[in-house]
Coordinates of C-alpha atoms and ligand atoms in Angstrom, one line a residue:
Chain A
X185 CA 105.4 187.9 189.2
X186 CA 104.9 187.1 185.5
X187 CA 106.6 184.9 182.9
X188 CA 106.6 185.5 179.2
X189 CA 106.4 182.1 177.4
X190 CA 106.3 181.0 173.8
X191 CA 105.4 177.3 174.2
X192 CA 102.9 175.3 176.3
X193 CA 105.9 173.5 177.9
X194 CA 107.2 176.8 179.1
X195 CA 103.7 177.8 180.4
X196 CA 103.6 174.7 182.5
X197 CA 107.1 175.4 183.8
X198 CA 106.2 178.9 184.7
X199 CA 103.1 177.8 186.6
X200 CA 105.1 175.3 188.6
X201 CA 107.3 178.1 189.7
X202 CA 104.3 180.1 190.8
X203 CA 104.5 182.6 188.0
X204 CA 101.6 184.0 186.0
X205 CA 102.2 183.1 182.3
X206 CA 101.8 185.5 179.4
X207 CA 102.1 184.2 175.8
X208 CA 104.3 185.4 172.9
X209 CA 103.5 183.8 169.5
X210 CA 104.7 184.4 166.0
X211 CA 101.8 182.9 164.1
X212 CA 98.0 182.6 164.7
X213 CA 98.4 178.8 165.0
X214 CA 101.0 179.1 167.7
X215 CA 98.8 181.7 169.4
X216 CA 95.8 179.4 169.5
X217 CA 97.9 176.5 170.9
X218 CA 99.3 178.8 173.6
X219 CA 95.9 180.3 174.5
X220 CA 95.0 176.9 175.9
X221 CA 97.7 177.4 178.5
X222 CA 97.8 181.1 179.4
X223 CA 95.4 183.9 180.1
X224 CA 96.7 186.2 177.4
X225 CA 98.8 185.7 174.2
X226 CA 100.4 188.4 172.2
X227 CA 100.9 187.5 168.5
X228 CA 103.7 189.3 166.6
X229 CA 103.2 188.3 163.0
X230 CA 106.1 190.3 161.6
X231 CA 108.7 192.7 162.7
X232 CA 111.5 192.4 165.3
X233 CA 110.9 189.9 168.1
X234 CA 113.6 191.6 170.1
X235 CA 111.5 194.8 170.0
X236 CA 108.4 192.8 171.0
X237 CA 110.2 191.4 174.0
X238 CA 111.4 194.8 175.1
X239 CA 107.9 196.3 174.6
X240 CA 106.3 193.6 176.6
X241 CA 108.9 194.0 179.4
X242 CA 108.1 197.7 179.5
X243 CA 104.3 197.5 179.3
X244 CA 103.5 194.2 181.1
X245 CA 106.7 193.4 183.0
X246 CA 108.1 189.9 183.5
X247 CA 110.6 188.2 185.8
X248 CA 111.2 185.3 183.3
X249 CA 111.0 184.9 179.6
X250 CA 111.2 181.4 178.0
X251 CA 111.8 181.6 174.3
X252 CA 112.2 179.1 171.4
X253 CA 115.6 177.6 170.8
X254 CA 115.9 178.6 167.1
X255 CA 118.8 180.6 165.9
X256 CA 116.6 183.6 165.2
X257 CA 114.8 183.5 168.5
X258 CA 118.1 183.2 170.3
X259 CA 119.4 186.3 168.5
X260 CA 116.3 188.2 169.5
X261 CA 116.6 187.0 173.1
X262 CA 120.3 188.1 173.3
X263 CA 119.5 191.5 171.7
X264 CA 116.5 192.1 174.0
X265 CA 118.5 191.0 177.1
X266 CA 121.2 193.6 176.5
X267 CA 118.6 196.3 176.0
X268 CA 116.7 195.6 179.2
X269 CA 119.8 194.7 181.2
X270 CA 119.1 191.0 181.7
X271 CA 120.9 187.7 181.8
X272 CA 120.1 185.2 179.0
X273 CA 120.8 181.5 179.5
X274 CA 120.3 179.5 176.3
X275 CA 119.6 175.7 176.4
X276 CA 118.8 175.7 180.1
X277 CA 118.3 172.2 181.5
X278 CA 117.0 173.2 184.9
X279 CA 115.5 176.4 186.4
X280 CA 114.2 177.2 189.8
X281 CA 113.3 180.2 191.8
X282 CA 115.3 180.4 195.0
X283 CA 114.3 183.4 197.1
X284 CA 114.6 186.5 194.9
X285 CA 116.9 184.9 192.5
X286 CA 116.8 182.2 189.7
X287 CA 119.1 179.3 189.7
X288 CA 119.6 178.0 186.2
X289 CA 121.7 175.0 185.0
X290 CA 123.2 174.4 181.5
X291 CA 125.9 172.2 180.1
X292 CA 129.1 174.0 179.2
X293 CA 132.7 173.2 178.3
X294 CA 131.8 170.9 175.4
X295 CA 129.1 169.3 177.6
X296 CA 131.8 168.1 180.1
X297 CA 130.4 170.2 182.9
X298 CA 127.2 171.6 184.4
X299 CA 127.3 175.3 185.2
X300 CA 124.9 176.7 187.7
X301 CA 124.1 180.4 187.4
X302 CA 122.4 182.7 189.9
X303 CA 120.5 185.5 188.2
X304 CA 118.3 188.4 189.3
X305 CA 115.1 188.9 187.4
X306 CA 114.4 189.6 184.6
X307 CA 116.0 186.4 183.2
X308 CA 115.7 185.2 179.6
X309 CA 116.0 181.5 178.7
X310 CA 115.6 179.0 176.0
X311 CA 115.1 175.4 177.0
X312 CA 117.5 172.6 176.1
X313 CA 116.6 169.2 175.0
X314 CA 114.7 167.0 177.4
X315 CA 111.7 169.2 178.2
X316 CA 108.6 167.2 178.4
X317 CA 105.7 167.6 176.0
X318 CA 102.4 168.8 177.3
X319 CA 98.9 168.2 176.1
X320 CA 96.2 170.5 174.8
X321 CA 95.4 172.8 177.7
X322 CA 92.1 174.5 178.3
X323 CA 92.7 178.0 179.6
X324 CA 91.0 179.8 176.6
X325 CA 93.2 182.8 176.9
X326 CA 92.6 186.0 175.0
X327 CA 94.7 186.7 171.8
X328 CA 96.0 190.2 171.2
X329 CA 97.9 191.5 168.2
X330 CA 101.2 193.3 168.9
X331 CA 102.7 195.3 166.1
X332 CA 106.4 196.2 166.2
X333 CA 108.7 197.8 163.7
X334 CA 111.2 196.2 161.3
X335 CA 114.9 197.0 161.3
X336 CA 115.1 198.7 157.9
X337 CA 118.9 198.6 157.9
X338 CA 118.7 194.8 157.2
X339 CA 116.9 193.7 154.0
X340 CA 116.1 190.2 152.9
X341 CA 117.1 189.5 149.3
X342 CA 116.2 185.8 148.9
X343 CA 115.5 182.6 150.8
X344 CA 116.8 179.1 149.9
X345 CA 115.2 176.1 151.6
X346 CA 117.7 173.4 152.6
X347 CA 117.1 170.0 151.2
X348 CA 115.1 167.8 153.5
X349 CA 114.8 164.0 153.5
X350 CA 113.1 161.6 155.9
X351 CA 115.9 161.5 158.5
X352 CA 114.7 161.6 162.1
X353 CA 118.0 161.0 164.0
X354 CA 116.3 162.2 167.3
X355 CA 114.1 159.1 167.2
X356 CA 116.6 156.6 165.9
X357 CA 117.3 153.4 167.9
X358 CA 120.6 152.8 166.2
X359 CA 122.8 155.4 164.4
X360 CA 125.7 154.6 162.2
X361 CA 127.6 157.9 161.9
X362 CA 130.3 158.8 159.3
X363 CA 133.2 161.1 159.5
X364 CA 136.2 162.2 157.5
X365 CA 137.7 158.8 157.7
X366 CA 135.8 158.1 154.5
X367 CA 137.8 159.1 151.5
X368 CA 135.1 159.8 149.0
X369 CA 131.3 160.4 148.9
X370 CA 130.6 157.1 147.1
X371 CA 132.2 155.2 150.0
X372 CA 129.4 156.3 152.3
X373 CA 127.5 153.5 150.7
X374 CA 129.4 151.1 153.0
X375 CA 127.8 152.9 156.0
X376 CA 124.4 153.0 154.3
X377 CA 124.5 149.3 153.6
X378 CA 125.5 148.5 157.2
X379 CA 122.7 150.8 158.4
X380 CA 120.2 148.9 156.3
X381 CA 121.3 145.6 157.9
X382 CA 121.0 147.1 161.4
X383 CA 117.8 149.0 160.8
X384 CA 119.7 152.1 161.6
X385 CA 119.8 155.7 160.5
X386 CA 122.9 157.4 159.2
X387 CA 124.4 160.4 161.0
X388 CA 127.6 162.3 160.3
X389 CA 130.2 164.7 161.7
X390 CA 130.1 168.4 160.9
X391 CA 132.7 168.4 158.1
X392 CA 130.8 165.7 156.1
X393 CA 127.7 168.0 156.1
X394 CA 129.0 171.5 156.3
X395 CA 132.3 171.5 154.4
X396 CA 132.2 168.5 152.1
X397 CA 128.4 168.6 151.7
X398 CA 128.3 164.8 151.2
X399 CA 125.1 164.6 153.2
X400 CA 122.3 167.1 154.0
X401 CA 122.6 168.9 157.3
X402 CA 119.8 166.9 158.9
X403 CA 122.4 164.1 159.3
X404 CA 124.8 166.4 161.3
X405 CA 125.3 165.3 164.9
X406 CA 127.0 167.4 167.6
X407 CA 127.2 170.6 169.5
X408 CA 126.1 172.7 166.6
X409 CA 124.1 169.8 165.0
X410 CA 121.6 167.3 166.4
X411 CA 121.6 165.9 170.0
X412 CA 120.8 162.2 169.7
X413 CA 120.1 159.5 172.3
X414 CA 120.0 156.1 170.5
X415 CA 120.4 152.7 172.0
X416 CA 123.6 152.3 169.9
X417 CA 125.7 155.1 168.4
X418 CA 128.4 153.7 166.1
X419 CA 131.0 156.3 165.0
X420 CA 132.9 155.3 161.9
X421 CA 136.0 157.3 160.9
X422 CA 135.1 160.0 163.4
X423 CA 138.0 161.3 165.5
X424 CA 135.8 162.2 168.5
X425 CA 136.4 165.9 169.1
X426 CA 134.5 167.4 172.1
X427 CA 132.1 169.2 169.8
X428 CA 131.0 165.9 168.2
X429 CA 130.8 164.1 171.5
X430 CA 128.6 166.8 172.9
X431 CA 125.8 165.5 170.7
X432 CA 126.0 161.9 171.6
X433 CA 126.4 161.8 175.4
X434 CA 122.9 160.5 176.0
X435 CA 123.4 157.4 173.8
X436 CA 122.9 154.2 175.8
X437 CA 125.9 152.5 174.1
X438 CA 128.7 154.1 172.0
X439 CA 130.9 152.2 169.7
X440 CA 133.6 153.3 167.2
X441 CA 135.6 152.1 164.3
X442 CA 138.8 154.0 163.8
X443 CA 142.3 153.1 162.4
X444 CA 144.1 155.3 164.9
X445 CA 144.4 153.7 168.3
X446 CA 145.0 157.1 169.8
X447 CA 141.8 158.7 168.4
X448 CA 140.0 160.6 171.2
X449 CA 136.8 158.8 170.3
X450 CA 138.0 155.7 172.1
X451 CA 137.8 157.5 175.4
X452 CA 134.1 157.7 175.1
X453 CA 133.1 154.3 173.8
X454 CA 131.8 151.1 175.3
X455 CA 133.3 149.1 172.4
X456 CA 136.0 150.1 170.0
X457 CA 137.5 148.5 166.9
X458 CA 140.9 149.7 165.9
X459 CA 141.1 149.0 162.2
X460 CA 140.5 150.3 158.7
X461 CA 136.8 151.0 158.2
X462 CA 137.1 149.9 154.6
X463 CA 137.9 146.4 155.8
X464 CA 135.6 146.4 158.8
X465 CA 132.3 147.7 157.4
X466 CA 131.8 145.2 154.5
X467 CA 132.7 142.3 156.8
X468 CA 130.6 143.6 159.7
X469 CA 127.5 143.9 157.4
X470 CA 128.1 140.4 156.0
X471 CA 128.6 138.7 159.5
X472 CA 125.6 140.5 160.9
X473 CA 123.4 139.2 158.1
X474 CA 124.7 135.7 158.8
X475 CA 124.3 135.8 162.5
X476 CA 121.1 137.7 162.7
X477 CA 119.7 135.3 160.1
X478 CA 118.6 138.1 157.9
X479 CA 119.0 137.6 154.2
Chain B
X244 CA 137.9 199.8 156.2
X245 CA 138.4 199.6 159.9
X246 CA 137.5 196.2 161.3
X247 CA 137.2 195.0 164.9
X248 CA 137.4 191.3 165.5
X249 CA 136.2 189.6 168.7
X250 CA 138.5 186.9 169.9
X251 CA 137.6 184.9 172.9
X252 CA 140.4 183.3 174.9
X253 CA 138.4 180.2 175.7
X254 CA 139.0 177.4 178.2
X255 CA 140.6 174.6 176.2
X256 CA 137.9 171.9 176.6
X257 CA 140.1 169.3 175.0
X258 CA 142.6 169.7 177.8
X259 CA 140.1 170.2 180.6
X260 CA 141.3 169.1 184.0
X261 CA 138.5 167.2 185.6
X262 CA 138.2 165.2 188.8
X263 CA 135.3 163.3 190.3
X264 CA 134.0 166.4 192.0
X265 CA 135.7 169.4 190.5
X266 CA 136.5 171.2 187.3
X267 CA 140.1 172.4 187.5
X268 CA 139.4 175.8 185.8
X269 CA 142.6 177.4 187.0
X270 CA 144.8 174.5 185.8
X271 CA 143.3 174.3 182.3
X272 CA 145.0 176.3 179.6
X273 CA 143.3 178.8 177.4
X274 CA 143.1 178.7 173.6
X275 CA 141.8 180.9 170.8
X276 CA 138.2 179.9 170.4
X277 CA 138.2 177.9 167.2
X278 CA 135.6 179.8 165.1
X279 CA 137.3 183.1 166.1
X280 CA 140.2 182.1 163.9
X281 CA 137.7 182.2 161.0
X282 CA 136.6 185.6 162.3
X283 CA 140.2 186.8 162.3
X284 CA 140.7 185.5 158.8
X285 CA 137.6 187.3 157.5
X286 CA 138.6 190.5 159.4
X287 CA 142.0 190.5 157.8
X288 CA 140.5 190.0 154.3
X289 CA 137.9 192.8 154.9
X290 CA 140.5 195.3 156.1
X291 CA 142.1 195.3 152.7
X292 CA 145.2 197.5 152.2
X293 CA 144.0 200.8 153.5
X294 CA 142.3 199.9 156.7
X295 CA 143.1 198.6 160.1
X296 CA 142.1 195.4 161.9
X297 CA 142.0 195.4 165.7
X298 CA 141.2 192.5 167.9
X299 CA 139.2 192.7 171.2
X300 CA 139.3 190.1 173.9
X301 CA 137.7 190.1 177.3
X302 CA 139.4 187.7 179.7
X303 CA 136.7 185.6 181.4
X304 CA 138.5 182.8 183.2
X305 CA 140.4 183.2 186.4
X306 CA 143.0 183.7 187.8
X307 CA 143.2 187.0 185.9
X308 CA 146.6 187.9 187.3
X309 CA 148.3 184.8 186.1
X310 CA 146.3 184.5 182.9
X311 CA 147.5 187.9 181.4
X312 CA 150.8 186.6 180.1
X313 CA 149.1 183.5 178.7
X314 CA 146.5 185.7 177.0
X315 CA 149.2 187.9 175.5
X316 CA 151.0 184.9 174.0
X317 CA 147.7 183.8 172.3
X318 CA 147.1 187.3 171.1
X319 CA 150.6 187.2 169.4
X320 CA 149.1 184.4 167.3
X321 CA 146.2 186.6 166.3
X322 CA 148.6 189.5 165.5
X323 CA 150.7 187.0 163.4
X324 CA 147.5 186.2 161.4
X325 CA 147.5 189.8 160.2
X326 CA 145.6 191.8 162.9
X327 CA 147.4 195.2 163.5
X328 CA 146.6 195.8 167.2
X329 CA 145.2 193.8 170.0
X330 CA 143.1 195.0 173.0
X331 CA 142.9 192.9 176.1
X332 CA 140.3 193.7 178.7
X333 CA 141.4 192.0 181.9
X334 CA 139.7 192.7 185.2
X335 CA 138.9 190.6 188.2
X336 CA 135.3 191.8 188.1
X337 CA 134.9 190.2 184.6
X338 CA 136.1 186.7 185.5
X339 CA 133.0 184.5 185.8
X340 CA 130.8 187.5 185.0
X341 CA 127.9 187.3 182.5
X342 CA 127.5 188.2 178.9
X343 CA 125.9 191.5 179.8
X344 CA 129.1 192.9 181.2
X345 CA 131.3 191.3 178.4
X346 CA 129.2 193.0 175.7
X347 CA 129.4 196.3 177.5
X348 CA 133.2 196.1 177.7
X349 CA 133.5 195.0 174.0
X350 CA 131.2 197.8 172.8
X351 CA 133.1 200.4 174.7
X352 CA 136.4 199.4 173.1
X353 CA 134.7 199.4 169.7
X354 CA 133.5 203.0 170.3
X355 CA 137.0 204.0 171.2
X356 CA 138.8 202.5 168.3
X357 CA 136.0 203.4 165.8
X358 CA 135.2 200.5 163.5
X359 CA 133.0 200.1 160.4
X360 CA 132.3 196.5 161.0
X361 CA 132.7 194.1 164.0
X362 CA 133.4 190.5 163.1
X363 CA 132.7 187.7 165.7
X364 CA 132.5 183.9 165.7
X365 CA 129.2 182.1 165.6
X366 CA 129.8 180.8 169.1
X367 CA 132.6 179.9 171.5
X368 CA 133.9 176.4 172.2
X369 CA 133.7 176.7 176.0
X370 CA 130.3 178.4 176.5
X371 CA 128.6 178.0 173.2
X372 CA 125.9 180.6 173.8
X373 CA 126.0 182.6 170.6
X374 CA 124.8 185.7 172.2
X375 CA 127.7 188.2 172.3
X376 CA 127.2 189.4 168.6
X377 CA 123.5 190.4 169.1
X378 CA 124.3 191.9 172.5
X379 CA 127.2 194.0 171.2
X380 CA 125.0 195.2 168.3
X381 CA 122.3 196.2 170.9
X382 CA 124.9 198.1 172.9
X383 CA 126.2 200.0 169.9
X384 CA 122.8 200.5 168.3
X385 CA 124.0 198.8 165.1
X386 CA 122.3 196.1 162.9
X387 CA 123.7 192.6 163.0
X388 CA 123.9 189.5 160.9
X389 CA 124.6 186.2 162.5
X390 CA 125.7 182.7 161.2
X391 CA 127.2 184.2 158.1
X392 CA 128.9 181.7 155.8
X393 CA 129.6 184.1 152.9
X394 CA 130.2 187.8 153.1
X395 CA 130.8 190.6 150.6
X396 CA 131.2 194.2 151.7
X397 CA 131.1 197.1 149.2
X398 CA 130.1 200.7 149.1
X399 CA 128.9 200.9 152.7
X400 CA 126.8 197.8 152.7
X401 CA 127.2 194.1 153.2
X402 CA 125.6 191.2 151.4
X403 CA 125.7 187.9 153.3
X404 CA 124.4 184.3 153.2
X405 CA 123.1 183.5 156.7
X406 CA 122.9 179.8 157.7
X407 CA 119.7 179.1 159.7
X408 CA 118.5 175.6 160.7
X409 CA 116.2 174.9 157.7
X410 CA 117.1 177.6 155.2
X411 CA 119.8 180.0 154.0
X412 CA 118.8 183.7 154.0
X413 CA 120.5 186.1 151.6
X414 CA 120.4 189.5 153.2
X415 CA 121.8 192.9 152.7
X416 CA 122.6 195.3 155.6
X417 CA 124.0 198.8 156.0
X418 CA 127.3 199.5 157.7
X419 CA 128.3 200.0 160.5
X420 CA 127.4 196.4 161.3
X421 CA 128.1 193.4 163.5
X422 CA 128.5 190.0 161.9
X423 CA 129.1 186.5 163.3
X424 CA 130.7 183.9 161.0
X425 CA 130.5 180.1 160.8
X426 CA 133.5 177.8 160.4
X427 CA 132.5 177.3 156.7
X428 CA 133.2 180.9 155.7
X429 CA 136.9 180.5 155.1
X430 CA 140.1 178.5 156.0
X431 CA 142.1 180.4 158.6
X432 CA 145.7 181.1 157.5
X433 CA 148.7 179.6 159.3
X434 CA 151.0 182.5 159.9
X435 CA 154.5 182.4 158.3
X436 CA 157.6 182.6 160.3
X437 CA 158.1 186.2 159.1
X438 CA 154.6 187.1 160.2
X439 CA 155.2 185.6 163.6
X440 CA 158.3 187.7 164.0
X441 CA 156.6 190.8 162.9
X442 CA 153.8 190.2 165.4
X443 CA 156.3 190.6 168.3
X444 CA 156.5 194.3 167.5
X445 CA 152.7 194.9 167.2
X446 CA 151.0 196.6 170.2
X447 CA 148.8 194.9 172.8
X448 CA 146.8 197.4 174.9
X449 CA 145.6 196.2 178.3
X450 CA 142.5 197.8 179.9
X451 CA 140.5 197.4 183.0
X452 CA 136.8 198.2 183.6
X453 CA 137.8 201.5 185.2
X454 CA 139.7 202.5 182.1
X455 CA 136.5 201.9 180.1
X456 CA 134.3 203.8 182.6
X457 CA 132.1 200.8 183.3
X458 CA 130.8 200.6 186.8
X459 CA 127.8 198.3 186.4
X460 CA 127.3 194.9 188.1
X461 CA 126.7 191.6 186.3
X462 CA 123.1 190.3 186.1
X463 CA 124.2 186.7 186.6
X464 CA 126.9 184.9 188.4
X465 CA 128.5 181.5 187.9
X466 CA 127.7 179.9 191.3
X467 CA 128.9 176.4 190.6
X468 CA 130.7 174.3 188.0
X469 CA 130.6 170.6 188.4
X470 CA 131.9 167.8 186.2
X471 CA 129.6 165.7 184.2
X472 CA 131.2 162.3 184.3
X473 CA 130.1 159.4 182.1
X474 CA 131.7 156.1 182.6
X475 CA 131.9 153.8 179.6
X476 CA 133.0 150.2 179.3
X477 CA 136.0 151.1 177.0
X478 CA 136.5 147.6 175.5
X479 CA 138.9 148.4 172.7
X480 CA 140.0 145.7 170.4
X481 CA 143.4 146.3 168.7
X482 CA 144.7 142.8 168.2
X483 CA 143.6 140.0 165.9
X484 CA 142.2 139.7 162.4
X485 CA 139.4 141.8 161.1
X486 CA 137.1 138.8 161.3
X487 CA 137.9 138.3 165.0
X488 CA 137.3 141.9 165.8
X489 CA 134.0 142.0 163.9
X490 CA 132.8 138.8 165.7
X491 CA 133.8 140.1 169.1
X492 CA 131.8 143.3 168.4
X493 CA 128.8 141.3 167.4
X494 CA 129.1 139.1 170.5
X495 CA 129.2 142.3 172.6
X496 CA 126.1 143.7 170.9
X497 CA 124.2 140.5 171.6
X498 CA 125.4 140.0 175.1
X499 CA 124.3 143.5 176.0
X500 CA 121.0 143.0 174.4
X501 CA 121.6 145.8 171.9
X502 CA 120.9 143.4 169.0
X503 CA 118.6 140.5 169.4
X504 CA 119.7 137.7 167.0
X505 CA 118.7 134.1 166.6
Ligands
FAD611 C1 132.1 175.6 167.9 C2 132.3 174.3 167.2 C3 131.2 173.5 167.0 C4 131.4 172.3 166.3 N1 130.3 171.5 166.2 C5 130.4 170.3 165.7 C6 129.3 169.4 165.6 O1 128.2 169.7 165.9 N2 129.6 168.1 165.1 C7 130.8 167.7 164.7 O2 130.9 166.5 164.3 N3 131.8 168.5 164.7 C8 131.7 169.8 165.2 N4 132.8 170.7 165.2 C9 134.0 170.2 164.5 C10 134.9 169.3 165.4 O3 135.7 170.1 166.2 C11 135.7 168.4 164.5 O4 136.5 169.2 163.6 C12 134.9 167.4 163.7 O5 134.0 166.7 164.5 C13 135.9 166.4 163.1 O6 135.2 165.6 162.2 P1 135.7 164.1 161.9 O7 135.8 163.3 163.1 O8 134.8 163.6 160.8 O9 137.1 164.4 161.1 P2 138.6 164.2 161.6 O10 138.8 164.8 162.9 O11 139.4 164.5 160.5 O12 138.7 162.6 161.9 C14 138.7 161.6 161.0 C15 139.0 160.3 161.7 O13 139.0 159.2 160.8 C16 140.0 158.3 161.1 N5 140.3 157.5 159.9 C17 140.9 157.9 158.8 N6 141.0 157.0 157.9 C18 140.4 155.9 158.4 C19 140.1 154.6 157.9 N7 140.5 154.2 156.7 N8 139.4 153.7 158.8 C20 139.0 154.1 160.0 N9 139.3 155.4 160.5 C21 139.9 156.2 159.7 C22 141.1 159.1 161.6 O14 142.0 158.4 162.4 C23 140.4 160.2 162.3 O15 140.3 159.9 163.7 C24 132.6 171.9 165.8 C25 133.7 172.7 166.0 C26 133.6 173.9 166.7 C27 134.8 174.8 166.9
AMP612 N1 135.1 187.2 176.3 C1 135.1 187.5 175.0 N2 136.0 188.3 174.4 C2 136.0 188.6 173.1 N3 135.1 188.2 172.2 C3 134.1 187.3 172.7 C4 134.1 187.0 174.1 N4 133.0 186.2 174.3 C5 132.5 186.0 173.1 N5 133.1 186.7 172.1 C6 132.8 186.8 170.7 O1 131.4 186.4 170.5 C7 131.3 185.2 169.7 C8 130.2 184.4 170.3 O2 130.4 184.0 171.6 P1 129.3 183.5 172.6 O3 128.2 184.4 172.5 O4 130.0 183.6 174.0 O5 129.1 182.1 172.2 C9 132.7 184.6 169.9 O6 133.0 183.7 168.8 C10 133.6 185.8 169.9 O7 133.9 186.3 168.6

């Protein structure tokens, strides 16, 4: 049986399940990287990825396809899955072949539960966070071009790049995260100042990035934002809705500052302060400086 | 314009009944999946004065028998927001089934009611897979635009701003079309008392897989659902002055070795 893979990690996973891996790449660079891990790579430089998946299913056949987790790749996977009559499980955290079926796990219900699915091949997947990186590989696979059509009913008019800074929340040891408890954009300085004292990065809830646009989206934490796993996650003026919590479950410690003692966030914390953030933050920064002996 | 809007009656994750070993699916209430309220708002706007807006919901959580009344109560809310008619697909065979079957059922209803545009949410609160829109488009053979945060429809075509991870794409597409919207596209209306009363008279049609002529089997099955329990310390400080609270917090950070001070 074959697996269609678009990353070296997926190629390793496929081999572990005893499947022969076939590559699908979007650029020549991706294709070269994949060729180190599989016998053959198809590179689809333009056109519909969904059509490429369907074509490869028809011409080469596969039991499993492991695709990238980007929004565009997920759309293509879902589209192709319907056309070939397949299940598609995005953000899989575990997959195994049990007899003639796959068993796949993913987090559901606001990351409060693990769902286990049994699916007949073909199965399409994207991998959730936590997949391990793999090295260079040495298979020296062959690279072939695959040309597919474009959907002419959809036309691109323009592209706007989103602003990007130097925020790497995924690697942060400490994150101070801000929510709608802040009354104006300028007040976020209180959090940035504290973050500086702590050597932390600043995260935020969805409304701060998406609705209010007080911070670029790279700060956005949660189900639809970034999944983070710092040593300490400090949520300030964040109510703690399930969709925010979904992004922070892997934090070693969670703390919160919120003026409402009944805010849901307090169910998820190791340490909580019930008080006005406008009083707590300046004092916390000042006392930390004193006690850590940092000027 | 005739608009179909997809409304998932999702498991209310905020009220999830969880024990050490089990997820109490049957005891947890349903709710309108949050972003589908934005989809309904957009659908009602798109309909304009001449067209019709119809909602489609496929019931996914058991027990189907007992859930039908609960589902209809939620659909009254959708109708109160301005939708003209609601379709509820309720069938034992669909509870716990996969997205393949759900998309088949939705597409079949769309074919029957005849829509120019299908509006969905970006993703549901309970499953969060973001795959139904592209699947329904595949089934109908229509183009699709996902993650739309601004939409204009005129003269048989749509212009949309699509929100991707690192960029915003401005695209144009021909109708008929499937779109999925993000929360940022609009602010869903709160129905007036008058609208709530009017909604009581609007029709809700109930269908099974047999009515839709769908005899296929799902490709995947939910075999197990187990709770993911995290236990946290939950030291919550309510009493005392701000100074005391801050110092206790710093003590905690040091005792746990989160901060290493002098
Ligand atoms: C499908 C879906 C996906 C989503 N994805 C995400 C996501 O990825 N990330 C995300 O964050 N959200 C997400 N959301 C939105 C989420 O449901 C909440 O709406 C959002 O997290 C709320 O943001 P908030 O906590 O900043 O604001 P609010 O809920 O308004 O909370 C503000 C909090 O600040 C407190 N506060 C007010 N004043 C003060 C003060 N002076 N001092 C201290 N505390 C104060 C209040 O008590 C309150 O608890 C998603 C929603 C859906 C439906
Ligand atoms: N069972 C369902 N019934 C009706 N619409 C649905 C259903 N499931 C998903 N949808 C629609 O598809 C969107 C994306 O859902 P999903 O792909 O399940 O994350 C939702 O926001 C709904 O608009």
